Amino acid sequence: MRNALTRTAIGLVAAAALAAAVATPASAAAGDPGTGLSFYGDREFVANFPQPDTGCHLVPAGSDLLVGWSGLTNVVAYSTPDCTGQATSLGTLRSLDSGDVSFRTQ
């Protein structure tokens, strides 16, 4: 009887842990995307820059949307990896074009 009770308890704990893991979005597992600048692709969290500086950064692969959280006023995209050439002002909530290769924040 005691072994059966122990196995039942272990099974319930394992089931609860599995349910919690399935219910947790991928973004939560990767950190808090609700700060700084977050990138999403196919409605899934891709990357987060918690405290983006004004330096040149590559757009994370697979990204098609950016969200700038508190403190950001603008994101400027470039079609080159070194943030040179034509600058495109994106704001802080915007879809990305396939030509957007790098960015700076303001």
PDB file of N, CA and C in Angstrom:
ATOM      1  N   MET A   1       0.823  -1.199   0.000  1.00  0.00           N
ATOM      2  CA  MET A   1       0.000   0.000   0.000  1.00  0.00           C
ATOM      3  C   MET A   1       0.864   1.259   0.000  1.00  0.00           C
ATOM      4  N   ARG A   2       1.917   1.235   0.807  1.00  0.00           N
ATOM      5  CA  ARG A   2       2.775   2.402   0.887  1.00  0.00           C
ATOM      6  C   ARG A   2       3.491   2.645  -0.442  1.00  0.00           C
ATOM      7  N   ASN A   3       3.937   1.586  -1.124  1.00  0.00           N
ATOM      8  CA  ASN A   3       4.596   1.734  -2.432  1.00  0.00           C
ATOM      9  C   ASN A   3       3.636   2.305  -3.463  1.00  0.00           C
ATOM     10  N   ALA A   4       2.394   1.871  -3.434  1.00  0.00           N
ATOM     11  CA  ALA A   4       1.400   2.378  -4.375  1.00  0.00           C
ATOM     12  C   ALA A   4       1.145   3.862  -4.131  1.00  0.00           C
ATOM     13  N   LEU A   5       1.079   4.260  -2.880  1.00  0.00           N
ATOM     14  CA  LEU A   5       0.855   5.667  -2.531  1.00  0.00           C
ATOM     15  C   LEU A   5       2.043   6.522  -2.986  1.00  0.00           C
ATOM     16  N   THR A   6       3.244   6.010  -2.785  1.00  0.00           N
ATOM     17  CA  THR A   6       4.450   6.736  -3.201  1.00  0.00           C
ATOM     18  C   THR A   6       4.481   6.889  -4.719  1.00  0.00           C
ATOM     19  N   ARG A   7       4.177   5.812  -5.453  1.00  0.00           N
ATOM     20  CA  ARG A   7       4.165   5.887  -6.917  1.00  0.00           C
ATOM     21  C   ARG A   7       3.099   6.856  -7.411  1.00  0.00           C
ATOM     22  N   THR A   8       1.956   6.868  -6.756  1.00  0.00           N
ATOM     23  CA  THR A   8       0.888   7.799  -7.140  1.00  0.00           C
ATOM     24  C   THR A   8       1.326   9.237  -6.917  1.00  0.00           C
ATOM     25  N   ALA A   9       1.959   9.507  -5.787  1.00  0.00           N
ATOM     26  CA  ALA A   9       2.434  10.860  -5.483  1.00  0.00           C
ATOM     27  C   ALA A   9       3.488  11.309  -6.487  1.00  0.00           C
ATOM     28  N   ILE A  10       4.422  10.413  -6.813  1.00  0.00           N
ATOM     29  CA  ILE A  10       5.465  10.751  -7.783  1.00  0.00           C
ATOM     30  C   ILE A  10       4.841  11.016  -9.161  1.00  0.00           C
ATOM     31  N   GLY A  11       3.854  10.214  -9.528  1.00  0.00           N
ATOM     32  CA  GLY A  11       3.168  10.413 -10.802  1.00  0.00           C
ATOM     33  C   GLY A  11       2.451  11.740 -10.872  1.00  0.00           C
ATOM     34  N   LEU A  12       1.809  12.131  -9.778  1.00  0.00           N
ATOM     35  CA  LEU A  12       1.104  13.417  -9.746  1.00  0.00           C
ATOM     36  C   LEU A  12       2.074  14.589  -9.845  1.00  0.00           C
ATOM     37  N   VAL A  13       3.212  14.482  -9.151  1.00  0.00           N
ATOM     38  CA  VAL A  13       4.215  15.552  -9.219  1.00  0.00           C
ATOM     39  C   VAL A  13       4.773  15.656 -10.639  1.00  0.00           C
ATOM     40  N   ALA A  14       5.059  14.531 -11.275  1.00  0.00           N
ATOM     41  CA  ALA A  14       5.573  14.540 -12.642  1.00  0.00           C
ATOM     42  C   ALA A  14       4.552  15.132 -13.609  1.00  0.00           C
ATOM     43  N   ALA A  15       3.277  14.779 -13.438  1.00  0.00           N
ATOM     44  CA  ALA A  15       2.227  15.317 -14.308  1.00  0.00           C
ATOM     45  C   ALA A  15       2.083  16.817 -14.128  1.00  0.00           C
ATOM     46  N   ALA A  16       2.174  17.300 -12.899  1.00  0.00           N
ATOM     47  CA  ALA A  16       2.069  18.741 -12.643  1.00  0.00           C
ATOM     48  C   ALA A  16       3.248  19.483 -13.255  1.00  0.00           C
ATOM     49  N   ALA A  17       4.443  18.916 -13.151  1.00  0.00           N
ATOM     50  CA  ALA A  17       5.621  19.555 -13.732  1.00  0.00           C
ATOM     51  C   ALA A  17       5.512  19.609 -15.254  1.00  0.00           C
ATOM     52  N   LEU A  18       5.032  18.546 -15.873  1.00  0.00           N
ATOM     53  CA  LEU A  18       4.855  18.526 -17.320  1.00  0.00           C
ATOM     54  C   LEU A  18       3.811  19.553 -17.758  1.00  0.00           C
ATOM     55  N   ALA A  19       2.712  19.640 -17.021  1.00  0.00           N
ATOM     56  CA  ALA A  19       1.665  20.611 -17.362  1.00  0.00           C
ATOM     57  C   ALA A  19       2.186  22.036 -17.252  1.00  0.00           C
ATOM     58  N   ALA A  20       2.996  22.315 -16.239  1.00  0.00           N
ATOM     59  CA  ALA A  20       3.559  23.658 -16.083  1.00  0.00           C
ATOM     60  C   ALA A  20       4.524  23.976 -17.212  1.00  0.00           C
ATOM     61  N   ALA A  21       5.320  23.006 -17.622  1.00  0.00           N
ATOM     62  CA  ALA A  21       6.275  23.231 -18.708  1.00  0.00           C
ATOM     63  C   ALA A  21       5.567  23.484 -20.026  1.00  0.00           C
ATOM     64  N   VAL A  22       4.493  22.771 -20.293  1.00  0.00           N
ATOM     65  CA  VAL A  22       3.741  22.944 -21.535  1.00  0.00           C
ATOM     66  C   VAL A  22       3.008  24.277 -21.536  1.00  0.00           C
ATOM     67  N   ALA A  23       2.516  24.723 -20.392  1.00  0.00           N
ATOM     68  CA  ALA A  23       1.746  25.959 -20.302  1.00  0.00           C
ATOM     69  C   ALA A  23       2.630  27.200 -20.348  1.00  0.00           C
ATOM     70  N   THR A  24       3.929  27.064 -20.106  1.00  0.00           N
ATOM     71  CA  THR A  24       4.834  28.203 -20.092  1.00  0.00           C
ATOM     72  C   THR A  24       5.244  28.561 -21.512  1.00  0.00           C
ATOM     73  N   PRO A  25       5.011  29.810 -21.957  1.00  0.00           N
ATOM     74  CA  PRO A  25       5.412  30.191 -23.306  1.00  0.00           C
ATOM     75  C   PRO A  25       6.927  30.151 -23.460  1.00  0.00           C
ATOM     76  N   ALA A  26       7.371  29.959 -24.699  1.00  0.00           N
ATOM     77  CA  ALA A  26       8.806  29.883 -24.971  1.00  0.00           C
ATOM     78  C   ALA A  26       9.515  31.163 -24.558  1.00  0.00           C
ATOM     79  N   SER A  27       8.847  32.305 -24.675  1.00  0.00           N
ATOM     80  CA  SER A  27       9.486  33.566 -24.327  1.00  0.00           C
ATOM     81  C   SER A  27       9.827  33.632 -22.850  1.00  0.00           C
ATOM     82  N   ALA A  28       8.985  33.065 -22.009  1.00  0.00           N
ATOM     83  CA  ALA A  28       9.267  33.079 -20.576  1.00  0.00           C
ATOM     84  C   ALA A  28      10.479  32.216 -20.276  1.00  0.00           C
ATOM     85  N   ALA A  29      10.635  31.119 -20.984  1.00  0.00           N
ATOM     86  CA  ALA A  29      11.781  30.253 -20.776  1.00  0.00           C
ATOM     87  C   ALA A  29      13.070  30.942 -21.206  1.00  0.00           C
ATOM     88  N   ALA A  30      12.994  31.857 -22.157  1.00  0.00           N
ATOM     89  CA  ALA A  30      14.179  32.520 -22.678  1.00  0.00           C
ATOM     90  C   ALA A  30      14.486  33.822 -21.956  1.00  0.00           C
ATOM     91  N   GLY A  31      13.705  34.228 -21.002  1.00  0.00           N
ATOM     92  CA  GLY A  31      13.896  35.488 -20.309  1.00  0.00           C
ATOM     93  C   GLY A  31      12.691  36.387 -20.515  1.00  0.00           C
ATOM     94  N   ASP A  32      12.711  37.546 -19.889  1.00  0.00           N
ATOM     95  CA  ASP A  32      11.579  38.468 -19.965  1.00  0.00           C
ATOM     96  C   ASP A  32      11.697  39.349 -21.195  1.00  0.00           C
ATOM     97  N   PRO A  33      10.861  39.111 -22.216  1.00  0.00           N
ATOM     98  CA  PRO A  33      10.947  39.941 -23.414  1.00  0.00           C
ATOM     99  C   PRO A  33      10.237  41.284 -23.265  1.00  0.00           C
ATOM    100  N   GLY A  34       9.666  41.581 -22.114  1.00  0.00           N
ATOM    101  CA  GLY A  34       8.896  42.808 -21.923  1.00  0.00           C
ATOM    102  C   GLY A  34       9.715  44.006 -21.505  1.00  0.00           C
ATOM    103  N   THR A  35      11.021  43.979 -21.756  1.00  0.00           N
ATOM    104  CA  THR A  35      11.885  45.114 -21.453  1.00  0.00           C
ATOM    105  C   THR A  35      12.784  45.379 -22.656  1.00  0.00           C
ATOM    106  N   GLY A  36      13.312  46.582 -22.742  1.00  0.00           N
ATOM    107  CA  GLY A  36      14.261  46.900 -23.808  1.00  0.00           C
ATOM    108  C   GLY A  36      13.650  46.784 -25.197  1.00  0.00           C
ATOM    109  N   LEU A  37      14.276  45.972 -26.038  1.00  0.00           N
ATOM    110  CA  LEU A  37      13.839  45.790 -27.422  1.00  0.00           C
ATOM    111  C   LEU A  37      13.716  44.302 -27.694  1.00  0.00           C
ATOM    112  N   SER A  38      12.532  43.870 -28.084  1.00  0.00           N
ATOM    113  CA  SER A  38      12.278  42.451 -28.343  1.00  0.00           C
ATOM    114  C   SER A  38      11.975  42.225 -29.813  1.00  0.00           C
ATOM    115  N   PHE A  39      12.433  41.085 -30.308  1.00  0.00           N
ATOM    116  CA  PHE A  39      12.193  40.680 -31.689  1.00  0.00           C
ATOM    117  C   PHE A  39      11.380  39.394 -31.702  1.00  0.00           C
ATOM    118  N   TYR A  40      10.466  39.317 -32.653  1.00  0.00           N
ATOM    119  CA  TYR A  40       9.596  38.149 -32.797  1.00  0.00           C
ATOM    120  C   TYR A  40       9.624  37.687 -34.247  1.00  0.00           C
ATOM    121  N   GLY A  41       9.398  36.403 -34.461  1.00  0.00           N
ATOM    122  CA  GLY A  41       9.305  35.831 -35.791  1.00  0.00           C
ATOM    123  C   GLY A  41       8.229  34.769 -35.792  1.00  0.00           C
ATOM    124  N   ASP A  42       7.324  34.822 -36.741  1.00  0.00           N
ATOM    125  CA  ASP A  42       6.199  33.880 -36.794  1.00  0.00           C
ATOM    126  C   ASP A  42       5.454  33.820 -35.458  1.00  0.00           C
ATOM    127  N   ARG A  43       5.256  34.996 -34.848  1.00  0.00           N
ATOM    128  CA  ARG A  43       4.529  35.153 -33.583  1.00  0.00           C
ATOM    129  C   ARG A  43       5.209  34.499 -32.390  1.00  0.00           C
ATOM    130  N   GLU A  44       6.479  34.181 -32.514  1.00  0.00           N
ATOM    131  CA  GLU A  44       7.244  33.584 -31.423  1.00  0.00           C
ATOM    132  C   GLU A  44       8.388  34.512 -31.044  1.00  0.00           C
ATOM    133  N   PHE A  45       8.736  34.533 -29.768  1.00  0.00           N
ATOM    134  CA  PHE A  45       9.854  35.326 -29.274  1.00  0.00           C
ATOM    135  C   PHE A  45      11.152  34.822 -29.898  1.00  0.00           C
ATOM    136  N   VAL A  46      11.990  35.749 -30.407  1.00  0.00           N
ATOM    137  CA  VAL A  46      13.269  35.386 -31.019  1.00  0.00           C
ATOM    138  C   VAL A  46      14.440  35.858 -30.165  1.00  0.00           C
ATOM    139  N   ALA A  47      14.452  37.147 -29.807  1.00  0.00           N
ATOM    140  CA  ALA A  47      15.589  37.700 -29.061  1.00  0.00           C
ATOM    141  C   ALA A  47      15.169  38.965 -28.332  1.00  0.00           C
ATOM    142  N   ASN A  48      15.942  39.301 -27.308  1.00  0.00           N
ATOM    143  CA  ASN A  48      15.683  40.501 -26.531  1.00  0.00           C
ATOM    144  C   ASN A  48      16.998  41.208 -26.240  1.00  0.00           C
ATOM    145  N   PHE A  49      16.980  42.523 -26.394  1.00  0.00           N
ATOM    146  CA  PHE A  49      18.090  43.377 -25.996  1.00  0.00           C
ATOM    147  C   PHE A  49      17.574  44.157 -24.786  1.00  0.00           C
ATOM    148  N   PRO A  50      17.849  43.703 -23.548  1.00  0.00           N
ATOM    149  CA  PRO A  50      17.254  44.310 -22.354  1.00  0.00           C
ATOM    150  C   PRO A  50      17.583  45.798 -22.185  1.00  0.00           C
ATOM    151  N   GLN A  51      18.805  46.186 -22.531  1.00  0.00           N
ATOM    152  CA  GLN A  51      19.222  47.580 -22.438  1.00  0.00           C
ATOM    153  C   GLN A  51      19.990  47.943 -23.702  1.00  0.00           C
ATOM    154  N   PRO A  52      19.278  48.093 -24.813  1.00  0.00           N
ATOM    155  CA  PRO A  52      19.982  48.368 -26.073  1.00  0.00           C
ATOM    156  C   PRO A  52      20.684  49.717 -26.038  1.00  0.00           C
ATOM    157  N   ASP A  53      21.909  49.722 -26.549  1.00  0.00           N
ATOM    158  CA  ASP A  53      22.642  50.980 -26.646  1.00  0.00           C
ATOM    159  C   ASP A  53      22.455  51.544 -28.060  1.00  0.00           C
ATOM    160  N   THR A  54      23.128  52.628 -28.346  1.00  0.00           N
ATOM    161  CA  THR A  54      22.972  53.260 -29.658  1.00  0.00           C
ATOM    162  C   THR A  54      23.942  52.690 -30.692  1.00  0.00           C
ATOM    163  N   GLY A  55      24.656  51.635 -30.336  1.00  0.00           N
ATOM    164  CA  GLY A  55      25.578  50.997 -31.263  1.00  0.00           C
ATOM    165  C   GLY A  55      24.849  50.218 -32.341  1.00  0.00           C
ATOM    166  N   CYS A  56      25.611  49.753 -33.314  1.00  0.00           N
ATOM    167  CA  CYS A  56      25.063  48.990 -34.427  1.00  0.00           C
ATOM    168  C   CYS A  56      24.922  47.521 -34.016  1.00  0.00           C
ATOM    169  N   HIS A  57      23.749  46.946 -34.275  1.00  0.00           N
ATOM    170  CA  HIS A  57      23.472  45.545 -33.946  1.00  0.00           C
ATOM    171  C   HIS A  57      22.834  44.868 -35.157  1.00  0.00           C
ATOM    172  N   LEU A  58      23.105  43.587 -35.324  1.00  0.00           N
ATOM    173  CA  LEU A  58      22.454  42.824 -36.388  1.00  0.00           C
ATOM    174  C   LEU A  58      21.033  42.462 -35.962  1.00  0.00           C
ATOM    175  N   VAL A  59      20.117  42.501 -36.909  1.00  0.00           N
ATOM    176  CA  VAL A  59      18.750  42.049 -36.652  1.00  0.00           C
ATOM    177  C   VAL A  59      18.815  40.529 -36.438  1.00  0.00           C
ATOM    178  N   PRO A  60      18.250  40.014 -35.350  1.00  0.00           N
ATOM    179  CA  PRO A  60      18.295  38.568 -35.103  1.00  0.00           C
ATOM    180  C   PRO A  60      17.656  37.780 -36.256  1.00  0.00           C
ATOM    181  N   ALA A  61      18.293  36.698 -36.645  1.00  0.00           N
ATOM    182  CA  ALA A  61      17.791  35.856 -37.732  1.00  0.00           C
ATOM    183  C   ALA A  61      16.384  35.367 -37.421  1.00  0.00           C
ATOM    184  N   GLY A  62      15.528  35.387 -38.422  1.00  0.00           N
ATOM    185  CA  GLY A  62      14.161  34.902 -38.263  1.00  0.00           C
ATOM    186  C   GLY A  62      13.181  35.936 -37.731  1.00  0.00           C
ATOM    187  N   SER A  63      13.633  37.148 -37.477  1.00  0.00           N
ATOM    188  CA  SER A  63      12.756  38.192 -36.932  1.00  0.00           C
ATOM    189  C   SER A  63      11.919  38.840 -38.026  1.00  0.00           C
ATOM    190  N   ASP A  64      10.647  39.092 -37.710  1.00  0.00           N
ATOM    191  CA  ASP A  64       9.803  39.834 -38.644  1.00  0.00           C
ATOM    192  C   ASP A  64       9.001  40.932 -37.945  1.00  0.00           C
ATOM    193  N   LEU A  65       9.240  41.113 -36.635  1.00  0.00           N
ATOM    194  CA  LEU A  65       8.540  42.143 -35.865  1.00  0.00           C
ATOM    195  C   LEU A  65       9.433  42.591 -34.720  1.00  0.00           C
ATOM    196  N   LEU A  66       9.411  43.890 -34.426  1.00  0.00           N
ATOM    197  CA  LEU A  66      10.125  44.390 -33.249  1.00  0.00           C
ATOM    198  C   LEU A  66       9.162  45.149 -32.358  1.00  0.00           C
ATOM    199  N   VAL A  67       9.431  45.081 -31.063  1.00  0.00           N
ATOM    200  CA  VAL A  67       8.660  45.822 -30.064  1.00  0.00           C
ATOM    201  C   VAL A  67       9.655  46.504 -29.145  1.00  0.00           C
ATOM    202  N   GLY A  68       9.634  47.835 -29.130  1.00  0.00           N
ATOM    203  CA  GLY A  68      10.472  48.609 -28.220  1.00  0.00           C
ATOM    204  C   GLY A  68       9.661  48.925 -26.977  1.00  0.00           C
ATOM    205  N   TRP A  69      10.134  48.456 -25.840  1.00  0.00           N
ATOM    206  CA  TRP A  69       9.417  48.682 -24.579  1.00  0.00           C
ATOM    207  C   TRP A  69       9.852  50.020 -23.999  1.00  0.00           C
ATOM    208  N   SER A  70       9.625  50.288 -22.753  1.00  0.00           N
ATOM    209  CA  SER A  70       9.859  51.595 -22.134  1.00  0.00           C
ATOM    210  C   SER A  70      11.286  52.089 -22.339  1.00  0.00           C
ATOM    211  N   GLY A  71      11.389  53.374 -22.540  1.00  0.00           N
ATOM    212  CA  GLY A  71      12.689  54.011 -22.675  1.00  0.00           C
ATOM    213  C   GLY A  71      13.169  54.193 -24.104  1.00  0.00           C
ATOM    214  N   LEU A  72      12.614  53.479 -25.053  1.00  0.00           N
ATOM    215  CA  LEU A  72      13.028  53.618 -26.444  1.00  0.00           C
ATOM    216  C   LEU A  72      12.072  54.556 -27.173  1.00  0.00           C
ATOM    217  N   THR A  73      12.619  55.372 -28.047  1.00  0.00           N
ATOM    218  CA  THR A  73      11.754  56.262 -28.829  1.00  0.00           C
ATOM    219  C   THR A  73      11.745  55.902 -30.308  1.00  0.00           C
ATOM    220  N   ASN A  74      12.801  55.200 -30.782  1.00  0.00           N
ATOM    221  CA  ASN A  74      12.875  54.881 -32.207  1.00  0.00           C
ATOM    222  C   ASN A  74      13.906  53.791 -32.447  1.00  0.00           C
ATOM    223  N   VAL A  75      13.658  53.003 -33.471  1.00  0.00           N
ATOM    224  CA  VAL A  75      14.624  52.025 -33.968  1.00  0.00           C
ATOM    225  C   VAL A  75      14.859  52.373 -35.432  1.00  0.00           C
ATOM    226  N   VAL A  76      16.121  52.474 -35.806  1.00  0.00           N
ATOM    227  CA  VAL A  76      16.494  52.813 -37.178  1.00  0.00           C
ATOM    228  C   VAL A  76      17.130  51.579 -37.807  1.00  0.00           C
ATOM    229  N   ALA A  77      16.597  51.153 -38.960  1.00  0.00           N
ATOM    230  CA  ALA A  77      17.086  49.959 -39.648  1.00  0.00           C
ATOM    231  C   ALA A  77      17.951  50.336 -40.847  1.00  0.00           C
ATOM    232  N   TYR A  78      18.874  49.437 -41.167  1.00  0.00           N
ATOM    233  CA  TYR A  78      19.782  49.611 -42.301  1.00  0.00           C
ATOM    234  C   TYR A  78      19.812  48.324 -43.105  1.00  0.00           C
ATOM    235  N   SER A  79      20.124  48.433 -44.382  1.00  0.00           N
ATOM    236  CA  SER A  79      20.192  47.251 -45.246  1.00  0.00           C
ATOM    237  C   SER A  79      21.604  46.682 -45.325  1.00  0.00           C
ATOM    238  N   THR A  80      22.520  47.224 -44.528  1.00  0.00           N
ATOM    239  CA  THR A  80      23.891  46.733 -44.481  1.00  0.00           C
ATOM    240  C   THR A  80      24.211  46.258 -43.060  1.00  0.00           C
ATOM    241  N   PRO A  81      25.146  45.348 -42.886  1.00  0.00           N
ATOM    242  CA  PRO A  81      25.443  44.843 -41.543  1.00  0.00           C
ATOM    243  C   PRO A  81      26.189  45.823 -40.640  1.00  0.00           C
ATOM    244  N   ASP A  82      26.682  46.930 -41.196  1.00  0.00           N
ATOM    245  CA  ASP A  82      27.455  47.879 -40.386  1.00  0.00           C
ATOM    246  C   ASP A  82      26.728  49.209 -40.167  1.00  0.00           C
ATOM    247  N   CYS A  83      25.419  49.229 -40.345  1.00  0.00           N
ATOM    248  CA  CYS A  83      24.596  50.422 -40.104  1.00  0.00           C
ATOM    249  C   CYS A  83      25.052  51.630 -40.926  1.00  0.00           C
ATOM    250  N   THR A  84      25.375  51.391 -42.178  1.00  0.00           N
ATOM    251  CA  THR A  84      25.726  52.491 -43.079  1.00  0.00           C
ATOM    252  C   THR A  84      24.701  52.506 -44.211  1.00  0.00           C
ATOM    253  N   GLY A  85      24.690  53.582 -44.957  1.00  0.00           N
ATOM    254  CA  GLY A  85      23.767  53.697 -46.077  1.00  0.00           C
ATOM    255  C   GLY A  85      22.425  54.265 -45.653  1.00  0.00           C
ATOM    256  N   GLN A  86      21.408  53.976 -46.437  1.00  0.00           N
ATOM    257  CA  GLN A  86      20.058  54.497 -46.210  1.00  0.00           C
ATOM    258  C   GLN A  86      19.488  54.020 -44.876  1.00  0.00           C
ATOM    259  N   ALA A  87      19.059  54.968 -44.047  1.00  0.00           N
ATOM    260  CA  ALA A  87      18.447  54.655 -42.755  1.00  0.00           C
ATOM    261  C   ALA A  87      16.927  54.704 -42.887  1.00  0.00           C
ATOM    262  N   THR A  88      16.257  53.742 -42.244  1.00  0.00           N
ATOM    263  CA  THR A  88      14.798  53.708 -42.250  1.00  0.00           C
ATOM    264  C   THR A  88      14.304  53.751 -40.814  1.00  0.00           C
ATOM    265  N   SER A  89      13.558  54.795 -40.474  1.00  0.00           N
ATOM    266  CA  SER A  89      13.019  54.928 -39.130  1.00  0.00           C
ATOM    267  C   SER A  89      11.836  53.975 -38.964  1.00  0.00           C
ATOM    268  N   LEU A  90      11.899  53.100 -37.951  1.00  0.00           N
ATOM    269  CA  LEU A  90      10.848  52.101 -37.747  1.00  0.00           C
ATOM    270  C   LEU A  90       9.926  52.406 -36.572  1.00  0.00           C
ATOM    271  N   GLY A  91      10.298  53.325 -35.707  1.00  0.00           N
ATOM    272  CA  GLY A  91       9.504  53.545 -34.502  1.00  0.00           C
ATOM    273  C   GLY A  91       9.795  52.447 -33.484  1.00  0.00           C
ATOM    274  N   THR A  92       8.796  52.078 -32.675  1.00  0.00           N
ATOM    275  CA  THR A  92       9.026  51.062 -31.640  1.00  0.00           C
ATOM    276  C   THR A  92       8.058  49.887 -31.709  1.00  0.00           C
ATOM    277  N   LEU A  93       7.186  49.858 -32.686  1.00  0.00           N
ATOM    278  CA  LEU A  93       6.289  48.728 -32.892  1.00  0.00           C
ATOM    279  C   LEU A  93       6.095  48.594 -34.392  1.00  0.00           C
ATOM    280  N   ARG A  94       6.796  47.636 -34.988  1.00  0.00           N
ATOM    281  CA  ARG A  94       6.820  47.613 -36.445  1.00  0.00           C
ATOM    282  C   ARG A  94       7.237  46.251 -36.972  1.00  0.00           C
ATOM    283  N   SER A  95       6.718  45.919 -38.126  1.00  0.00           N
ATOM    284  CA  SER A  95       7.188  44.720 -38.818  1.00  0.00           C
ATOM    285  C   SER A  95       8.498  45.061 -39.515  1.00  0.00           C
ATOM    286  N   LEU A  96       9.297  44.045 -39.750  1.00  0.00           N
ATOM    287  CA  LEU A  96      10.586  44.226 -40.411  1.00  0.00           C
ATOM    288  C   LEU A  96      10.511  43.738 -41.849  1.00  0.00           C
ATOM    289  N   ASP A  97      11.241  44.407 -42.723  1.00  0.00           N
ATOM    290  CA  ASP A  97      11.367  43.960 -44.109  1.00  0.00           C
ATOM    291  C   ASP A  97      12.532  42.984 -44.199  1.00  0.00           C
ATOM    292  N   SER A  98      12.531  42.155 -45.223  1.00  0.00           N
ATOM    293  CA  SER A  98      13.622  41.200 -45.403  1.00  0.00           C
ATOM    294  C   SER A  98      14.955  41.899 -45.632  1.00  0.00           C
ATOM    295  N   GLY A  99      14.933  43.156 -46.069  1.00  0.00           N
ATOM    296  CA  GLY A  99      16.160  43.906 -46.295  1.00  0.00           C
ATOM    297  C   GLY A  99      16.729  44.556 -45.051  1.00  0.00           C
ATOM    298  N   ASP A 100      16.011  44.516 -43.937  1.00  0.00           N
ATOM    299  CA  ASP A 100      16.501  45.121 -42.694  1.00  0.00           C
ATOM    300  C   ASP A 100      17.522  44.166 -42.059  1.00  0.00           C
ATOM    301  N   VAL A 101      18.804  44.560 -42.118  1.00  0.00           N
ATOM    302  CA  VAL A 101      19.892  43.687 -41.685  1.00  0.00           C
ATOM    303  C   VAL A 101      20.464  44.106 -40.336  1.00  0.00           C
ATOM    304  N   SER A 102      20.518  45.413 -40.084  1.00  0.00           N
ATOM    305  CA  SER A 102      21.081  45.900 -38.829  1.00  0.00           C
ATOM    306  C   SER A 102      20.227  47.054 -38.310  1.00  0.00           C
ATOM    307  N   PHE A 103      20.499  47.455 -37.056  1.00  0.00           N
ATOM    308  CA  PHE A 103      19.694  48.517 -36.457  1.00  0.00           C
ATOM    309  C   PHE A 103      20.487  49.270 -35.381  1.00  0.00           C
ATOM    310  N   ARG A 104      19.995  50.460 -35.081  1.00  0.00           N
ATOM    311  CA  ARG A 104      20.434  51.282 -33.941  1.00  0.00           C
ATOM    312  C   ARG A 104      19.178  51.731 -33.217  1.00  0.00           C
ATOM    313  N   THR A 105      19.304  51.966 -31.929  1.00  0.00           N
ATOM    314  CA  THR A 105      18.151  52.491 -31.172  1.00  0.00           C
ATOM    315  C   THR A 105      18.419  53.951 -30.791  1.00  0.00           C
ATOM    316  N   GLN A 106      17.316  54.664 -30.563  1.00  0.00           N
ATOM    317  CA  GLN A 106      17.405  56.076 -30.131  1.00  0.00           C
ATOM    318  C   GLN A 106      16.575  56.240 -28.887  1.00  0.00           C
TER     319      GLN A 106
END
